[in-house]
Short mmCIF file of C-alpha atoms in Angstrom, two decimals:
data_model
loop_
_atom_site.label_atom_id
_atom_site.label_comp_id
_atom_site.label_asym_id
_atom_site.label_seq_id
_atom_site.Cartn_x
_atom_site.Cartn_y
_atom_site.Cartn_z
CA ALA A 1 85.28 101.18 95.29
CA GLU A 2 82.00 102.13 97.00
CA LYS A 3 80.64 98.65 96.15
CA LEU A 4 83.69 97.05 97.75
CA ILE A 5 83.24 99.16 100.89
CA GLY A 6 79.57 98.09 101.02
CA ILE A 7 80.54 94.43 100.69
CA LEU A 8 83.11 94.80 103.50
CA ALA A 9 80.63 96.59 105.76
CA ASP A 10 77.98 93.91 105.14
CA TYR A 11 80.53 91.15 105.76
CA PHE A 12 81.56 92.60 109.14
CA LYS A 13 77.92 93.12 110.07
CA GLY A 14 77.06 89.54 109.12
CA LYS A 15 79.89 88.27 111.31
CA GLY A 16 78.67 90.37 114.22
CA VAL A 17 81.88 92.41 114.24
CA ASP A 18 81.89 95.96 115.61
CA ALA A 19 82.84 98.19 112.64
CA GLU A 20 84.41 100.67 115.10
CA LYS A 21 87.08 98.08 115.85
CA CYS A 22 87.97 97.38 112.23
CA TYR A 23 91.01 99.14 110.75
CA GLY A 24 92.14 99.07 107.14
CA SER A 25 92.02 100.88 103.82
CA VAL A 26 90.49 100.80 100.35
CA ASN A 27 92.70 102.02 97.53
CA TYR A 28 90.40 104.44 95.66
CA ASP A 29 92.70 106.36 93.31
CA ALA A 30 91.04 109.38 91.71
CA PHE A 31 94.00 110.21 89.46
CA LYS A 32 95.26 106.85 88.20
CA LYS A 33 93.41 107.37 84.91
CA PRO A 34 95.40 110.41 83.74
CA LEU A 35 98.71 109.31 85.32
CA VAL A 36 98.79 105.68 84.17
CA LYS A 37 96.16 105.26 81.47
CA GLY A 38 96.28 108.70 79.83
CA LYS A 39 92.53 109.20 80.21
CA GLU A 40 90.86 112.25 81.72
CA ASN A 41 88.67 111.70 84.77
CA SER A 42 86.50 114.83 84.85
CA GLU A 43 84.00 113.22 87.22
CA TRP A 44 86.54 112.33 89.88
CA VAL A 45 84.97 114.63 92.51
CA GLU A 46 81.62 112.83 92.28
CA GLY A 47 83.39 109.46 92.43
CA ALA A 48 85.47 110.44 95.46
CA ALA A 49 82.38 111.87 97.20
CA ALA A 50 80.50 108.58 96.67
CA VAL A 51 83.44 106.61 98.11
CA LEU A 52 83.67 108.99 101.06
CA LYS A 53 79.96 108.57 101.83
CA ALA A 54 80.23 104.78 101.55
CA GLY A 55 83.31 104.89 103.80
CA GLN A 56 81.25 106.27 106.68
CA ALA A 57 80.06 102.70 107.25
CA LEU A 58 83.67 101.80 108.17
CA PRO A 59 84.77 104.63 110.52
CA ASN A 60 88.40 103.53 110.82
CA TYR A 61 88.98 102.69 107.16
CA ARG A 62 90.98 105.09 104.96
CA VAL A 63 89.28 105.07 101.56
CA LEU A 64 90.93 107.90 99.57
CA ALA A 65 94.41 107.04 98.30
CA VAL A 66 97.31 109.32 97.40
CA ASN A 67 99.44 106.89 95.37
CA ALA A 68 102.73 108.78 95.32
CA PHE A 69 104.58 105.49 94.69
CA LEU A 70 103.61 105.95 91.03
CA PHE A 71 106.01 108.91 90.87
CA ASN A 72 108.72 106.89 92.62
CA ASN A 73 108.39 103.97 90.18
CA ALA A 74 108.53 106.44 87.28
CA GLY A 75 111.93 107.72 88.44
CA ALA A 76 110.87 110.96 90.13
CA TYR A 77 113.25 112.71 92.49
CA ILE A 78 112.34 112.59 96.18
CA SER A 79 111.25 116.24 96.34
CA GLN A 80 108.98 115.67 93.31
CA GLU A 81 107.34 112.62 94.85
CA LEU A 82 106.61 114.54 98.05
CA GLY A 83 105.60 117.81 96.37
CA TYR A 84 103.12 116.14 94.04
CA ALA A 85 101.82 113.91 96.85
CA LEU A 86 100.98 117.02 98.88
CA ALA A 87 99.28 118.64 95.86
CA TRP A 88 97.31 115.42 95.30
CA GLY A 89 96.17 115.30 98.93
CA ASN A 90 95.30 119.00 98.90
CA GLU A 91 93.21 118.53 95.74
CA LEU A 92 91.15 115.92 97.60
CA MET A 93 90.80 118.23 100.60
CA ALA A 94 89.86 121.31 98.56
CA LYS A 95 87.32 119.76 96.20
CA LEU A 96 85.63 117.51 98.75
CA THR A 97 85.25 120.24 101.37
CA GLU A 98 83.72 122.38 98.59
CA ALA A 99 81.34 119.46 97.96
CA GLY A 100 80.04 119.78 101.51
CA PHE A 101 82.22 117.45 103.60
CA THR A 102 84.00 118.77 106.69
CA ALA A 103 87.81 118.97 106.80
CA ASP A 104 87.84 116.23 109.46
CA GLU A 105 85.71 113.89 107.37
CA VAL A 106 88.03 114.19 104.38
CA ALA A 107 91.42 114.27 106.12
CA LYS A 108 90.68 111.22 108.26
CA LYS A 109 89.87 109.19 105.15
CA ILE A 110 93.08 109.93 103.20
CA LYS A 111 95.95 107.47 103.11
CA PHE A 112 99.33 108.25 101.52
CA ASN A 113 101.09 105.42 99.69
CA PHE A 114 104.72 106.38 99.07
CA GLY A 115 107.54 104.57 97.32
CA ILE A 116 110.97 104.17 98.91
CA SER A 117 114.16 104.67 96.93
CA SER A 118 117.63 103.45 97.91
CA ASN A 119 118.70 106.94 99.02
CA TYR A 120 118.72 105.89 102.68
CA PHE A 121 118.96 109.11 104.71
CA MET A 122 117.03 111.16 102.15
CA GLU A 123 114.11 108.73 102.44
CA ILE A 124 114.08 109.02 106.24
CA ALA A 125 113.99 112.79 105.82
CA LYS A 126 111.24 112.57 103.16
CA PHE A 127 108.78 110.83 105.46
CA ARG A 128 109.56 113.21 108.33
CA ALA A 129 109.01 116.21 106.03
CA ALA A 130 105.81 114.63 104.68
CA ARG A 131 104.18 114.43 108.12
CA TRP A 132 105.18 117.99 108.92
CA LEU A 133 103.94 119.55 105.67
CA TRP A 134 100.70 117.58 105.52
CA ALA A 135 99.85 118.71 109.05
CA GLU A 136 100.35 122.31 107.91
CA ILE A 137 98.05 121.81 104.89
CA VAL A 138 95.22 120.17 106.88
CA ALA A 139 95.52 122.79 109.65
CA ALA A 140 94.75 125.48 107.04
CA TYR A 141 91.28 123.90 106.63
CA LYS A 142 90.67 124.46 110.37
CA PRO A 143 89.56 120.93 111.33
CA ALA A 144 87.58 120.52 114.57
CA CYS A 145 90.15 118.02 115.90
CA GLU A 146 93.93 118.33 115.62
CA CYS A 147 94.04 114.55 115.14
CA ALA A 148 92.84 115.13 111.55
CA CYS A 149 96.25 116.64 110.77
CA LYS A 150 98.03 113.31 111.33
CA MET A 151 99.25 111.68 108.14
CA VAL A 152 98.75 107.94 107.71
CA ALA A 153 101.58 106.76 105.46
CA HIS A 154 102.15 103.40 103.82
CA ALA A 155 105.46 102.74 102.08
CA GLN A 156 106.45 100.22 99.43
CA THR A 157 109.87 99.41 98.08
CA SER A 158 110.75 100.85 94.70
CA GLU A 159 110.46 99.06 91.37
CA TRP A 160 112.51 101.75 89.58
CA ASN A 161 115.85 100.27 90.72
CA MET A 162 114.98 96.56 90.49
CA THR A 163 117.00 94.50 88.02
CA VAL A 164 116.64 91.28 86.02
CA TYR A 165 120.37 90.50 86.11
CA ASP A 166 121.91 89.73 89.50
CA ALA A 167 118.34 89.79 90.79
CA HIS A 168 119.26 88.80 94.34
CA VAL A 169 120.80 92.26 94.75
CA ASN A 170 117.15 93.41 94.73
CA LEU A 171 116.94 91.87 98.22
CA LEU A 172 119.69 94.21 99.45
CA ARG A 173 118.00 97.22 97.86
CA SER A 174 114.57 96.46 99.30
CA GLN A 175 116.02 95.71 102.74
CA THR A 176 117.74 99.08 103.13
CA GLU A 177 114.63 100.76 101.70
CA ALA A 178 112.41 99.04 104.27
CA MET A 179 114.85 100.04 107.01
CA SER A 180 114.71 103.72 106.08
CA ALA A 181 110.90 103.69 106.02
CA ALA A 182 110.72 101.88 109.37
CA LEU A 183 113.14 104.33 111.00
CA ALA A 184 111.11 107.19 109.53
CA GLY A 185 108.03 105.91 111.33
CA VAL A 186 105.65 104.95 108.53
CA ASP A 187 102.46 103.14 109.53
CA SER A 188 102.91 100.12 107.27
CA ILE A 189 105.37 98.73 104.71
CA THR A 190 105.21 96.46 101.65
CA VAL A 191 108.44 94.81 100.53
CA ARG A 192 108.27 93.84 96.86
CA PRO A 193 109.49 90.29 96.05
CA PHE A 194 112.92 90.38 94.38
CA ASP A 195 111.69 88.60 91.22
CA LYS A 196 108.61 90.76 90.62
CA ILE A 197 109.86 92.52 87.51
CA TYR A 198 110.55 89.37 85.45
CA GLN A 199 107.93 86.86 86.64
CA THR A 200 104.91 86.35 88.87
CA PRO A 201 106.49 86.12 92.34
CA ASP A 202 106.68 82.53 93.60
CA ASP A 203 106.23 81.15 97.12
CA PHE A 204 109.93 81.51 97.91
CA SER A 205 110.29 85.16 96.88
CA GLU A 206 107.06 86.14 98.66
CA ARG A 207 108.16 84.36 101.83
CA ILE A 208 111.54 86.10 101.77
CA ALA A 209 109.83 89.49 101.24
CA ARG A 210 107.63 88.90 104.30
CA ASN A 211 110.61 87.77 106.37
CA GLN A 212 112.57 90.91 105.44
CA GLN A 213 109.97 92.94 107.33
CA LEU A 214 109.75 90.49 110.22
CA LEU A 215 113.53 90.68 110.73
CA LEU A 216 113.35 94.45 111.07
CA LYS A 217 110.42 94.26 113.48
CA GLU A 218 111.10 91.19 115.61
CA GLU A 219 114.91 91.06 115.64
CA CYS A 220 115.97 94.68 115.08
CA HIS A 221 112.99 96.24 116.94
CA LEU A 222 112.89 99.19 114.56
CA ASP A 223 109.22 99.77 115.41
CA LYS A 224 109.86 100.34 119.12
CA VAL A 225 111.29 103.89 119.06
CA VAL A 226 109.41 106.95 117.80
CA ASP A 227 111.47 109.05 115.37
CA PRO A 228 114.96 107.75 116.33
CA SER A 229 116.61 110.19 113.90
CA ALA A 230 115.18 113.28 115.67
CA GLY A 231 117.99 115.54 116.81
CA SER A 232 120.46 114.24 114.24
CA TYR A 233 121.84 117.43 112.63
CA TYR A 234 122.35 115.69 109.27
CA ILE A 235 118.83 114.26 109.02
CA GLU A 236 117.18 117.36 110.50
CA ASN A 237 118.97 119.44 107.87
CA LEU A 238 117.93 117.05 105.10
CA THR A 239 114.33 117.16 106.35
CA VAL A 240 114.26 120.96 106.12
CA SER A 241 115.90 120.93 102.65
CA ILE A 242 113.47 118.37 101.22
CA ALA A 243 110.52 120.11 102.85
CA LYS A 244 111.56 123.42 101.27
CA GLN A 245 111.87 121.96 97.75
CA ALA A 246 108.66 119.92 98.03
CA TRP A 247 106.75 122.94 99.39
CA GLU A 248 107.92 125.12 96.48
CA LEU A 249 106.70 122.47 94.02
CA PHE A 250 103.40 122.18 95.90
CA LEU A 251 102.86 125.95 95.76
CA ALA A 252 103.77 126.09 92.06
CA THR A 253 101.23 123.32 91.34
CA GLU A 254 98.54 125.16 93.30
CA GLU A 255 99.27 128.42 91.49
CA ALA A 256 98.86 126.61 88.17
CA GLY A 257 95.29 125.66 89.11
CA GLY A 258 95.78 122.63 91.35
CA PHE A 259 96.81 119.04 90.90
CA TYR A 260 94.09 117.85 88.53
CA ALA A 261 94.53 120.89 86.28
CA ALA A 262 98.27 120.10 86.14
CA LEU A 263 97.46 116.48 85.23
CA LYS A 264 95.13 117.59 82.41
CA ALA A 265 97.83 119.95 81.12
CA GLY A 266 100.39 117.12 81.36
CA THR A 267 102.87 119.21 83.38
CA VAL A 268 103.15 116.69 86.23
CA GLN A 269 103.79 113.80 83.84
CA ALA A 270 106.27 115.86 81.80
CA ALA A 271 108.27 116.89 84.88
CA VAL A 272 108.50 113.34 86.23
CA ASN A 273 109.33 111.89 82.80
CA GLU A 274 112.10 114.48 82.43
CA SER A 275 113.55 113.23 85.72
CA ASN A 276 113.25 109.68 84.42
CA LYS A 277 115.26 110.67 81.36
CA ALA A 278 117.91 112.49 83.41
CA ARG A 279 118.32 109.52 85.75
CA HIS A 280 118.61 107.11 82.83
CA LYS A 281 121.45 109.29 81.53
CA ALA A 282 123.08 109.19 84.97
CA VAL A 283 122.82 105.38 84.94
CA ALA A 284 124.29 105.27 81.42
CA GLN A 285 127.25 107.35 82.61
CA ARG A 286 127.55 105.45 85.92
CA ARG A 287 126.83 108.54 87.98
CA GLU A 288 123.99 106.45 89.43
CA ILE A 289 125.14 102.91 90.19
CA LEU A 290 123.09 99.74 89.81
CA LEU A 291 125.23 96.97 91.22
CA GLY A 292 125.28 93.96 88.90
CA THR A 293 123.90 95.94 85.95
CA ASN A 294 125.99 99.00 85.06
CA GLN A 295 128.82 98.25 87.51
CA PHE A 296 130.42 94.98 88.68
CA PRO A 297 128.14 92.65 86.68
CA ASN A 298 128.19 88.90 87.18
CA PHE A 299 130.48 87.91 84.28
CA ASN A 300 128.95 84.48 83.70
CA GLU A 301 125.26 85.12 84.35
CA LYS A 302 122.73 84.47 81.62
CA ALA A 303 119.12 85.63 81.74
CA GLY A 304 117.85 82.44 80.09
CA ASP A 305 114.06 82.50 80.31
CA LYS A 306 114.01 85.65 82.45
CA LYS A 307 112.53 88.57 80.53
CA PRO A 308 111.36 91.92 81.92
CA VAL A 309 107.59 92.05 82.40
CA GLU A 310 106.25 94.52 79.84
CA GLY A 311 103.74 97.18 80.88
CA LYS A 312 100.29 96.69 79.39
CA CYS A 313 97.72 99.40 78.85
CA CYS A 314 94.09 99.18 80.02
CA CYS A 315 93.13 98.13 76.49
CA GLY A 316 95.58 95.21 76.64
CA GLY A 317 98.00 96.76 74.15
CA ASP A 318 101.46 98.28 74.51
CA SER A 319 101.33 101.12 77.05
CA HIS A 320 103.68 103.21 74.85
CA THR A 321 101.48 103.13 71.74
CA CYS A 322 97.94 103.09 73.18
CA GLU A 323 95.76 106.10 72.35
CA LYS A 324 95.66 108.64 75.20
CA ASP A 325 94.00 111.96 76.05
CA VAL A 326 97.06 113.11 78.02
CA ASP A 327 100.64 111.91 78.39
CA THR A 328 101.19 109.22 81.01
CA LEU A 329 104.06 108.55 83.39
CA VAL A 330 106.87 106.46 81.89
CA PHE A 331 107.73 103.48 84.09
CA ASP A 332 110.95 102.39 82.35
CA ARG A 333 113.21 101.09 85.12
CA ALA A 334 116.75 102.38 85.58
CA ALA A 335 118.21 99.09 84.36
CA SER A 336 115.93 98.66 81.34
CA GLU A 337 118.36 99.86 78.65
CA PHE A 338 121.34 97.91 80.00
CA GLU A 339 119.16 94.81 80.24
CA ALA A 340 117.97 95.24 76.65
CA LEU A 341 121.60 95.49 75.55
CA ARG A 342 122.69 92.37 77.40
CA LEU A 343 119.62 90.44 76.27
CA GLU A 344 120.46 91.45 72.69
CA THR A 345 123.94 89.96 73.12
CA GLU A 346 122.46 86.77 74.55
CA ALA A 347 119.83 86.44 71.83
CA SER A 348 122.40 86.91 69.04
CA GLY A 349 124.12 83.62 69.90
CA LYS A 350 127.49 85.34 69.28
CA ARG A 351 128.97 86.18 72.65
CA PRO A 352 131.98 88.43 71.89
CA LYS A 353 135.21 87.59 73.71
CA ALA A 354 137.25 90.50 75.12
CA PHE A 355 140.95 89.82 75.79
CA MET A 356 142.94 92.06 78.15
CA LEU A 357 146.38 92.78 76.71
CA THR A 358 148.08 93.83 79.97
CA ILE A 359 151.57 95.24 79.67
CA GLY A 360 153.90 97.65 81.46
CA ASN A 361 153.23 99.34 84.83
CA LEU A 362 151.82 96.65 87.13
CA ALA A 363 149.40 98.77 89.17
CA MET A 364 147.98 100.62 86.17
CA ARG A 365 147.55 97.57 83.96
CA GLN A 366 145.74 95.66 86.73
CA ALA A 367 143.44 98.56 87.54
CA ARG A 368 142.61 99.19 83.89
CA ALA A 369 142.09 95.51 83.14
CA GLN A 370 139.61 95.26 86.02
CA TYR A 371 137.83 98.42 84.86
CA SER A 372 137.64 97.13 81.27
CA CYS A 373 136.36 93.70 82.32
CA ASN A 374 133.55 95.30 84.33
CA PHE A 375 132.80 97.75 81.51
CA LEU A 376 132.49 95.13 78.75
CA ALA A 377 130.75 92.49 80.86
CA CYS A 378 127.85 94.95 81.25
CA ALA A 379 126.95 94.02 77.67
CA GLY A 380 127.28 90.31 78.39
CA TYR A 381 130.69 89.88 76.71
CA GLU A 382 133.05 87.13 77.81
CA VAL A 383 136.12 88.76 79.41
CA VAL A 384 139.59 87.24 79.69
CA ASP A 385 142.04 88.89 82.09
CA ASN A 386 145.79 88.21 82.01
CA LEU A 387 148.82 88.52 84.26
CA GLY A 388 150.83 90.52 81.72
CA PHE A 389 152.92 90.20 78.58
CA GLU A 390 156.54 91.07 77.84
CA THR A 391 155.77 92.40 74.36
CA VAL A 392 152.64 93.60 72.56
CA GLU A 393 153.27 91.04 69.82
CA ALA A 394 153.11 88.22 72.39
CA GLY A 395 149.87 89.66 73.75
CA VAL A 396 148.29 89.95 70.31
CA GLU A 397 149.22 86.39 69.38
CA ALA A 398 147.80 85.10 72.69
CA ALA A 399 144.58 87.02 71.95
CA MET A 400 144.33 85.47 68.48
CA ALA A 401 145.01 82.01 69.88
CA ALA A 402 142.14 82.62 72.33
CA LYS A 403 139.90 83.63 69.35
CA ALA A 404 139.27 87.07 70.82
CA ASP A 405 136.81 89.45 69.15
CA ILE A 406 138.10 92.42 71.16
CA VAL A 407 141.61 93.23 72.35
CA VAL A 408 141.89 95.83 75.13
CA ILE A 409 145.34 97.22 75.79
CA CYS A 410 145.79 97.99 79.49
CA SER A 411 148.82 99.99 80.60
CA SER A 412 149.78 103.42 81.96
CA ASP A 413 149.18 106.70 80.12
CA ASP A 414 152.91 107.24 79.52
CA GLU A 415 153.43 103.74 78.15
CA TYR A 416 150.54 103.97 75.70
CA ALA A 417 152.72 106.22 73.54
CA GLU A 418 155.11 103.27 73.23
CA TYR A 419 152.77 100.27 73.14
CA ALA A 420 149.39 101.25 71.66
CA VAL A 421 150.27 101.84 68.00
CA PRO A 422 152.51 98.73 67.67
CA ALA A 423 149.74 96.62 69.26
CA PHE A 424 147.15 98.11 66.89
CA LYS A 425 149.38 97.35 63.89
CA ALA A 426 150.20 93.84 65.08
CA LEU A 427 146.48 93.14 65.44
CA ASN A 428 145.97 94.36 61.87
CA GLY A 429 142.16 94.47 61.98
CA ARG A 430 141.72 90.87 63.13
CA ALA A 431 139.68 92.07 66.15
CA MET A 432 138.30 95.28 67.59
CA PHE A 433 141.07 97.23 69.34
CA ILE A 434 140.34 99.29 72.47
CA VAL A 435 142.58 101.49 74.61
CA ALA A 436 141.66 101.49 78.33
CA GLY A 437 141.95 105.10 79.46
CA ALA A 438 142.19 108.61 78.06
CA PRO A 439 145.94 109.22 77.73
CA ALA A 440 147.47 112.59 76.85
CA CYS A 441 148.62 111.06 73.55
CA MET A 442 145.01 110.22 72.56
CA ASP A 443 145.05 112.54 69.53
CA ASP A 444 148.21 110.88 68.22
CA LEU A 445 146.66 107.44 68.70
CA LYS A 446 143.51 108.54 66.86
CA ALA A 447 145.66 109.86 64.02
CA ALA A 448 147.22 106.38 63.77
CA GLY A 449 143.72 104.92 63.26
CA ILE A 450 142.77 103.85 66.79
CA GLU A 451 139.08 104.66 67.30
CA ASN A 452 137.96 103.06 70.56
CA PHE A 453 138.76 104.36 74.05
CA ILE A 454 136.96 103.45 77.28
CA HIS A 455 137.35 105.57 80.41
CA VAL A 456 135.33 107.13 83.22
CA ARG A 457 134.11 110.06 81.10
CA VAL A 458 132.43 108.03 78.35
CA ASN A 459 128.75 107.11 78.27
CA VAL A 460 128.96 103.39 79.07
CA LEU A 461 125.59 102.53 77.55
CA ASP A 462 126.09 104.41 74.26
CA THR A 463 129.61 103.01 73.89
CA LEU A 464 128.42 99.43 74.40
CA LYS A 465 125.56 99.98 71.94
CA GLU A 466 128.14 101.04 69.33
CA PHE A 467 130.24 97.95 70.08
CA ASN A 468 127.17 95.69 69.77
CA ALA A 469 126.30 97.22 66.41
CA LYS A 470 129.78 96.33 65.14
CA LEU A 471 130.23 92.94 66.81
CA LEU A 472 126.78 91.35 66.44
CA LYS A 473 126.32 91.95 62.69
#
C-alpha cells in the first residue's frame, strides 16, 4: 500500500497537481489476513505505521481502512457490524498513537467501509449511530482539532442477500439499500452489479448499477438534505437502540484485549459465523424472506449456465479447506442452500411434477394450492394448479394422466378427515402424497400411513431436501 501511495504522489507531482487539492483513499486493510485468509498478521502495527507515514504525501487521502462490509457479507447482524467496526477503528487509534502518531494524524486517515443490508430503517439508524459513537471514541484521545472526530463512511450494497435465481430482484434490493445509505448521509456509495455473484459483471449490469446511484442523486436529490431522518421518533429510537447494542459489543471486545486479540482468539469470527448460521436457519424457515428464492419463486426459471461464483483462498484452493492459523469468516450467502437444492434438481434431468388435488372449501383449497405451488417450486419442481375436483378419485386419475410425481391434496382442515385417506389409498403409492396444512386430524392421517405434510411451521429447506432425496434417486 505504501508503494501505491508513493506512485500516486509521484504521478500527481509529475502532472503539476497540488496534492492538497487531491481527495481519495487507499484501501490498506490491516486485518483482512485473519478475517478472510485465516492467517495471523502480528506485524500489522508496523505495516499500518509505514502506510500512515507514506500517506502524509497525500494530505487529503484516507489510507487506513475499516472494512466492516466483510461482516455484512458474512451475515452479521447490524449491531455486530457496527460494534466490531468501532473496535477495529479503535485498535488502529490505540496502537498507532502508542507508536508515536498524534490522534489527529491517525483519525484523519481512517475510512470506514460499511455494507448495507435490506433492513431499510435499521440501516439509516446504523450510520447515524456510527458517526455518533466514533466521534465519542476519537474525542477520548483528545485530538487538537474537533474535525478529527468526523467519520468518513463509504457504503456498499450487500452480497449476503444477492441471489442467482430471479437475479433482477437484486436490483430492487440494492436500490433500497443505496437509498437508506444516502438518506443516512454516507460520504460515498458503491452499488454492486446485480449479476456479480454468478459471473463477471458485464457492461449492461455495471451501467445499471451506476445509474441506480445517479437516479437517487440527480432525480431524487437525496444528497441535498443533511440528515433528513433527524427528529423522526422511530429512527431516533432505533439509532439509540443500535448504538447501545454496538457500544456494549465494543466494550466487551476492548475488555477482552482489543480487536486484534479477539481476531487471534477467533471470537469475532465465531460470533459472526454463528449469526450466519442463525440467519440461514431463518431463511430455511422463511422467517427471513428472499423473494424469488425461498418465497414466490419464478416457476419456469432455469439457471442454465449460471452458477454461483465460488470463494477461492489466497492459495488458489477452496476457502473452506485451505490451511489456516485462525478461523475465517464464512461468506455463504443467504440463498446458497436453496440455490444448491434447485441446481441439484436441474442437474438431475428429472424435474418432478407436483399436481394440486384441490377439493372442497373454495377459499381454503385455493390458498393452500398457492402456498404448495410456491413451496415446491423453491426446489425447481414443475407445479400444476387446478380449479377443483368433485371427488378425490377424479383428482387422482387426473394426476396420473398428467404423469405427476407428487400429488398435493389441498382442502380445509375439517375436510381432510373425509378426503385425505381415500385420496392416499386411491393413489396407492403411484406418486408421493402430500397434505397441505397441519390439520387437527394429523395423527389419524399419520396412522393411516400419510407421511408428508407442508405448512408454515416446517423447515422449508430441510423438507425439500428430503423430497429431493426421494424423488431424484
